[in-house]
């Protein structure tokens, strides 16, 4: 019986363990987690979501307070069009985050950064260009373009000296999205080095509508495989979403996938950036405590625990400090929803906004508990301790379980001493 370790992901000259730990913003897939995946010979992702905030927390920089101070005069104004990121400071923050992670890298694996196009930051093209090129400057091994169509993102990096040597890939949820991407980028004469095919059971934002349950990862992967074969395009495919055991992974690898991308199982590890208390919420969740809703201002459905403090919270938008979801004209659908509630309840001390959430503040504070569909199975991957909590795992334990397990088995961690 085969295990994941019987396969290898060939990326250029590199041979890797075909396990990719997916990007989880904001800093849920922390550098420590990505570094473990790379040390063990696979691929780990850091995330480029809210990097100035992440840099402040990790390296005691002051990017957020500086920006908040600069735009303090605008805090009560619902027009946020003047609240712009300083591109130099954004590059510096990306340099800190990526550069220090790459300096700490050990082993044969790779570190990629997950870059979400939907973080429009009140100047979509300019900020995206800076995020992409400064990650390349700082030595990132590769970039995975996610959450959005990214039709112009390759062109934004075109003149960078590493454009043809760094590994650049894209996440799609349909053959159509891939076809559009390939068509729009044909003139660059540079195919993606890999394509992550993300199905409807993934965590974070979904590339489907609220009819997500009608789609199935295996069918989408098969369609894309057929298309690539017919077009004689040799691009490694990496399925993602709901691959919970080593055997799940093997079934994709045996059918021609180059690797698998996984995330949910790593949310229960020490190295994951979620606070330990939140990890326990994930571990104890039951299936009916998980929902897909439309509260993200990006407009994409998002999967999360129903108990997330972000749901229904009515905090004042904090775009002067953050502002990552402002579109190119200074709007965010949370601001609109918030203002509507303020108008409807002018005397209320505490507001509730049900239809949208302030994703920046809540993701930053780990109060939006986005998760994969199989989060309710996490409790079967570990032990319940005497005090009723669950034992956290090491990333190495989970990675090796994917790598070596057979027969749909999940290895429990050694008993705590
Ligand atoms: C907590 C969490 C946060 C995530 N955040 C992001 C993200 O910021 N960007 C992204 O492209 N994918 C994100 N994802 C999706 C993962 O990278 C991955 O593709 C997917 O969840 C794999 O499926 P699995 O969780 O069932 O293993 C997230 C997933 C989880 C569980």
XYZ file of C-alpha atoms and ligand atoms in Angstrom:
448
model
C 0.000 0.000 0.000
C 1.448 3.356 -1.041
C 2.055 6.378 1.141
C 2.737 10.014 0.224
C 6.469 9.436 0.665
C 6.447 7.134 -2.378
C 5.884 10.250 -4.521
C 7.937 13.374 -5.155
C 6.991 16.836 -6.367
C 9.347 17.942 -9.106
C 9.533 21.743 -9.306
C 12.278 22.740 -11.712
C 15.391 21.024 -10.418
C 13.929 20.524 -6.937
C 12.536 17.245 -5.640
C 10.200 17.790 -2.731
C 7.957 15.832 -0.418
C 4.598 16.457 -2.131
C 2.988 18.154 0.872
C 2.300 21.888 0.703
C 1.069 23.649 3.829
C -1.316 26.291 2.469
C -1.227 29.983 3.293
C -3.462 31.057 6.168
C -3.809 34.781 6.772
C -3.462 36.824 8.933
C -0.356 35.078 10.244
C -2.185 31.816 11.032
C 0.365 30.071 8.816
C 3.125 31.726 10.806
C 6.770 31.630 9.815
C 7.385 28.871 12.411
C 4.861 26.620 10.665
C 6.139 27.337 7.168
C 9.715 26.768 8.333
C 8.829 23.328 9.683
C 7.256 22.306 6.378
C 10.402 23.434 4.554
C 12.725 21.728 7.062
C 10.849 18.471 6.503
C 11.305 18.716 2.748
C 7.904 20.067 1.699
C 6.611 23.562 0.987
C 5.375 25.978 3.639
C 3.528 29.245 3.094
C 3.657 32.478 4.949
C 0.896 34.954 4.118
C 1.183 38.477 2.809
C -2.053 39.594 4.477
C -1.621 42.665 6.692
C 2.154 42.364 6.722
C 2.758 45.769 8.387
C 0.645 44.567 11.327
C 2.445 41.240 11.412
C 5.822 42.980 11.321
C 4.801 45.190 14.266
C 3.808 42.155 16.308
C 6.885 40.117 15.447
C 9.624 42.703 15.130
C 8.379 45.625 17.251
C 8.089 47.962 14.269
C 5.490 50.741 14.383
C 3.923 50.713 10.932
C 0.325 50.562 12.149
C 0.520 53.276 14.792
C 2.378 55.530 12.339
C -0.364 55.172 9.729
C -3.134 55.544 12.306
C -1.495 58.745 13.575
C -1.096 60.173 10.095
C -4.785 59.691 9.275
C -6.253 60.239 12.740
C -8.034 63.360 11.470
C -10.126 61.124 9.185
C -11.328 58.551 11.753
C -14.890 59.860 11.999
C -15.171 60.424 8.254
C -16.912 57.703 6.275
C -14.986 58.711 3.145
C -11.716 56.784 3.376
C -10.387 57.661 -0.076
C -7.447 59.637 1.365
C -6.252 56.805 3.610
C -3.396 55.398 1.559
C -0.520 53.085 2.365
C 2.986 54.489 2.109
C 4.503 52.192 -0.506
C 8.027 52.513 0.908
C 6.849 51.436 4.341
C 4.877 48.572 2.818
C 8.022 47.353 1.047
C 9.975 47.625 4.295
C 7.384 45.582 6.197
C 7.377 42.889 3.489
C 11.160 42.844 3.601
C 11.112 42.260 7.354
C 8.570 39.488 7.214
C 9.947 37.626 4.207
C 13.641 38.347 4.735
C 13.746 37.139 8.319
C 11.747 34.031 7.485
C 14.107 33.148 4.645
C 17.155 33.721 6.869
C 15.758 31.164 9.303
C 15.084 28.542 6.647
C 16.737 25.139 7.089
C 16.425 21.943 5.082
C 15.614 21.072 1.518
C 12.082 22.416 1.245
C 10.754 25.759 0.049
C 8.943 28.758 1.496
C 6.284 30.493 -0.562
C 4.136 33.504 0.193
C 0.374 33.459 -0.304
C -0.738 36.680 -1.918
C -4.419 37.648 -1.961
C -5.488 39.937 -4.772
C -8.609 40.853 -2.820
C -6.498 42.869 -0.385
C -7.032 45.948 -2.508
C -5.562 48.406 0.029
C -7.122 51.512 -1.542
C -4.668 51.310 -4.468
C -4.913 47.761 -5.836
C -2.256 47.760 -8.539
C 0.349 49.853 -6.773
C 0.175 47.985 -3.468
C 0.086 44.570 -5.135
C 3.150 45.404 -7.225
C 5.052 46.417 -4.089
C 3.975 43.318 -2.164
C 4.987 40.982 -4.993
C 8.270 42.600 -5.965
C 9.486 43.184 -2.421
C 8.783 39.532 -1.542
C 10.965 38.583 -4.527
C 13.627 41.096 -3.449
C 13.660 39.564 0.019
C 14.396 36.113 -1.389
C 11.073 34.269 -1.193
C 11.272 30.912 -3.018
C 7.862 31.316 -4.636
C 4.542 33.143 -4.693
C 1.073 31.616 -4.703
C -1.502 34.033 -6.099
C -4.866 33.583 -4.383
C -8.277 35.147 -3.621
C -9.016 37.011 -6.829
C -8.352 36.363 -10.496
C -4.867 37.885 -10.545
C -5.112 38.425 -14.292
C -2.493 41.192 -14.265
C -0.250 39.983 -11.425
C 2.395 38.254 -13.542
C 2.731 41.447 -15.594
C 3.331 43.424 -12.383
C 6.433 41.293 -11.755
C 7.513 41.033 -15.378
C 10.539 43.300 -15.139
C 11.779 41.814 -11.859
C 15.096 39.938 -12.286
C 13.610 36.913 -10.475
C 10.420 36.771 -12.601
C 11.583 33.644 -14.442
C 13.465 31.940 -11.631
C 11.113 32.247 -8.631
C 8.326 29.667 -8.502
C 5.067 31.429 -9.348
C 1.719 29.687 -9.076
C -1.963 30.429 -8.916
C -4.973 29.084 -7.016
C -8.082 28.376 -9.068
C -11.384 26.681 -8.315
C -12.483 26.020 -11.889
C -11.126 25.184 -15.317
C -12.634 28.427 -16.591
C -10.622 30.546 -14.138
C -7.431 28.798 -15.247
C -8.249 29.265 -18.926
C -8.849 32.989 -18.442
C -5.588 33.346 -16.534
C -3.601 31.506 -19.223
C -5.200 33.527 -22.022
C -4.543 36.874 -20.335
C -0.913 35.996 -19.633
C -0.042 34.320 -22.935
C 2.060 37.253 -24.146
C 4.449 36.904 -21.177
C 5.640 33.516 -22.402
C 5.764 32.241 -18.856
C 3.408 29.547 -17.579
C 2.639 29.201 -13.888
C 5.065 26.757 -12.249
C 2.163 25.109 -10.438
C -1.591 25.398 -10.146
C -3.350 24.790 -6.842
C -6.873 23.544 -7.513
C -8.903 24.473 -4.456
C -12.227 22.745 -3.927
C -15.256 23.800 -1.871
C -14.174 22.201 1.442
C -11.189 24.523 1.988
C -10.789 27.119 4.725
C -10.661 30.871 4.221
C -12.446 32.465 1.269
C -14.005 30.128 -1.282
C -13.793 30.476 -5.035
C -17.423 29.337 -5.300
C -20.820 30.880 -4.682
C -23.148 29.864 -1.877
C -23.885 26.783 -4.013
C -20.398 25.513 -3.086
C -21.796 22.157 -1.889
C -22.708 21.247 -5.453
C -19.048 21.172 -6.493
C -16.500 18.478 -5.947
C -12.707 18.753 -5.954
C -12.064 15.466 -7.777
C -14.282 16.474 -10.692
C -12.625 19.889 -11.040
C -9.121 18.370 -10.889
C -10.056 15.796 -13.551
C -11.450 18.512 -15.859
C -8.301 20.598 -15.518
C -6.084 17.536 -16.063
C -7.923 16.689 -19.286
C -7.628 20.256 -20.523
C -3.893 20.479 -19.800
C -3.290 17.129 -21.506
C -5.264 18.199 -24.576
C -3.301 21.470 -24.755
C -0.014 19.637 -24.082
C 0.677 21.896 -21.118
C 2.838 20.345 -18.437
C 1.924 22.244 -15.253
C 1.998 20.473 -11.871
C -1.483 20.349 -10.300
C -1.894 20.583 -6.544
C -5.401 19.763 -5.245
C -6.512 21.385 -1.977
C -9.546 21.343 0.282
C -10.649 18.464 2.485
C -7.546 16.265 2.068
C -7.468 15.072 5.640
C -5.395 11.861 5.700
C -2.275 10.552 3.991
C -4.527 8.131 2.126
C -6.700 10.981 0.824
C -3.491 12.544 -0.472
C -2.266 9.275 -2.054
C -5.527 8.901 -3.977
C -4.863 12.267 -5.665
C -1.165 11.548 -6.236
C -1.987 8.175 -7.834
C -4.307 9.999 -10.210
C -1.608 12.337 -11.447
C -1.593 15.215 -8.940
C 1.920 16.565 -8.362
C 1.365 17.301 -4.642
C -1.457 18.191 -2.252
C -2.061 21.428 -0.369
C -3.389 21.055 3.171
C -4.099 23.461 6.001
C -6.847 22.522 8.467
C -4.870 19.818 10.241
C -2.073 22.286 10.935
C -4.407 24.656 12.796
C -4.125 22.303 15.786
C -0.336 22.597 15.967
C 1.913 24.547 18.318
C 3.522 26.342 15.361
C 0.221 27.689 13.991
C -0.279 31.403 14.725
C -3.737 31.128 16.294
C -3.787 31.713 20.049
C -3.952 28.421 21.983
C -7.454 29.233 23.268
C -8.691 29.590 19.697
C -6.998 26.329 18.699
C -9.154 24.653 21.364
C -12.276 26.153 19.721
C -11.236 24.513 16.455
C -10.467 21.219 18.176
C -13.791 20.956 19.943
C -15.979 22.159 17.054
C -18.736 19.895 15.820
C -19.959 19.783 12.232
C -23.027 21.932 12.915
C -20.846 24.668 14.437
C -19.224 25.394 11.063
C -20.851 27.585 8.412
C -20.154 29.268 5.109
C -21.422 32.853 5.120
C -21.128 36.120 3.233
C -19.934 38.450 5.979
C -16.522 39.022 4.372
C -16.430 42.444 2.677
C -14.515 40.824 -0.209
C -17.830 39.443 -1.503
C -16.494 35.877 -1.446
C -18.165 33.250 0.741
C -16.010 32.339 3.721
C -16.093 29.289 5.998
C -15.836 29.864 9.729
C -16.913 28.696 13.177
C -20.356 30.040 14.055
C -18.951 31.089 17.429
C -16.491 33.564 15.857
C -16.598 36.863 17.776
C -16.440 38.610 14.365
C -19.992 37.528 13.523
C -22.454 40.268 14.431
C -19.810 42.536 15.981
C -20.419 46.234 15.307
C -17.022 47.847 15.857
C -16.111 51.142 14.247
C -14.192 50.613 10.975
C -10.488 51.027 11.627
C -9.253 51.842 8.125
C -6.914 54.584 9.338
C -4.833 51.879 11.036
C -5.566 48.987 8.650
C -7.664 49.612 5.508
C -6.593 46.461 3.648
C -10.017 45.904 2.094
C -10.639 49.412 0.816
C -11.274 49.196 -2.900
C -9.541 51.654 -5.225
C -11.997 54.402 -4.275
C -11.844 54.164 -0.504
C -14.936 51.998 -0.003
C -15.482 48.779 1.907
C -18.888 47.106 2.267
C -18.419 46.925 6.045
C -18.280 50.737 6.232
C -21.609 50.919 4.384
C -23.200 48.300 6.649
C -21.828 49.969 9.778
C -23.080 53.441 8.762
C -26.528 52.007 8.056
C -26.699 50.626 11.620
C -25.419 53.890 13.116
C -28.187 55.742 11.299
C -30.849 53.237 12.318
C -29.789 53.222 16.012
C -28.359 56.687 16.714
C -28.527 56.272 20.498
C -27.260 52.718 20.799
C -24.173 52.241 22.993
C -23.270 49.006 21.261
C -24.066 48.190 17.663
C -24.443 44.884 15.945
C -23.752 44.481 12.237
C -24.917 41.095 11.017
C -24.426 41.140 7.233
C -20.756 42.197 7.057
C -17.748 42.150 9.338
C -14.700 44.356 9.829
C -12.403 41.634 8.519
C -9.156 43.574 9.013
C -9.594 44.109 12.736
C -11.128 40.695 13.384
C -8.562 38.697 11.402
C -5.790 40.733 12.983
C -7.125 39.882 16.442
C -7.838 36.209 15.600
C -11.554 36.826 16.175
C -12.710 35.557 12.781
C -12.273 31.813 13.146
C -12.070 30.811 9.526
C -11.601 27.072 9.108
C -11.850 24.140 6.707
C -14.938 21.938 6.390
C -13.288 19.014 8.212
C -12.341 21.043 11.268
C -14.844 18.897 13.173
C -12.542 15.920 12.605
C -9.554 17.546 14.321
C -10.577 16.058 17.656
C -9.922 12.593 16.176
C -6.313 13.529 15.431
C -5.217 14.046 19.047
C -5.878 13.156 22.682
C -8.257 14.674 25.180
C -6.388 15.724 28.317
C -7.480 15.412 31.943
C -8.703 19.016 32.079
C -10.969 18.479 29.065
C -8.750 20.364 26.603
C -7.109 18.731 23.618
C -3.401 18.084 23.279
C -1.784 20.333 20.686
C 0.345 18.627 18.066
C 3.692 19.482 16.576
C 3.734 20.497 12.930
C 6.313 17.746 12.428
C 3.874 15.141 13.755
C 1.111 16.252 11.368
C 3.466 16.604 8.406
C 4.918 13.123 8.951
C 1.454 11.672 9.418
C 0.524 12.947 5.948
C 3.852 11.687 4.622
C 3.873 8.153 5.977
C 0.381 7.047 7.020
C -1.563 4.424 5.085
C -5.006 2.863 5.246
C -6.765 6.113 6.198
C -5.098 5.952 9.609
C -4.258 9.037 11.615
C -1.421 8.648 14.134
C -2.134 10.074 17.572
C 0.676 12.097 19.167
C 2.850 10.565 21.903
C 1.215 10.931 25.326
C 2.296 14.136 27.064
C 4.941 13.590 29.787
C -7.568 28.940 8.997
C -7.410 28.986 7.511
C -7.066 30.176 6.893
C -6.861 30.226 5.508
N -6.470 31.396 4.936
C -6.166 31.417 3.609
C -5.599 32.580 3.025
O -5.351 33.578 3.702
N -5.339 32.563 1.690
C -5.570 31.441 0.924
O -5.313 31.448 -0.280
N -6.083 30.319 1.470
C -6.364 30.274 2.775
N -6.810 29.118 3.346
C -6.924 27.914 2.485
C -5.694 26.983 2.634
O -4.511 27.609 2.222
C -5.845 25.645 1.899
O -5.791 25.772 0.495
C -7.084 24.841 2.223
O -7.661 25.165 3.449
C -6.728 23.354 2.207
O -7.796 22.571 2.638
P -7.837 21.914 4.109
O -7.876 23.045 5.051
O -9.092 21.111 4.087
O -6.611 21.054 4.281
C -7.032 29.053 4.724
C -7.385 27.853 5.364
C -7.557 27.802 6.733
C -7.910 26.495 7.376
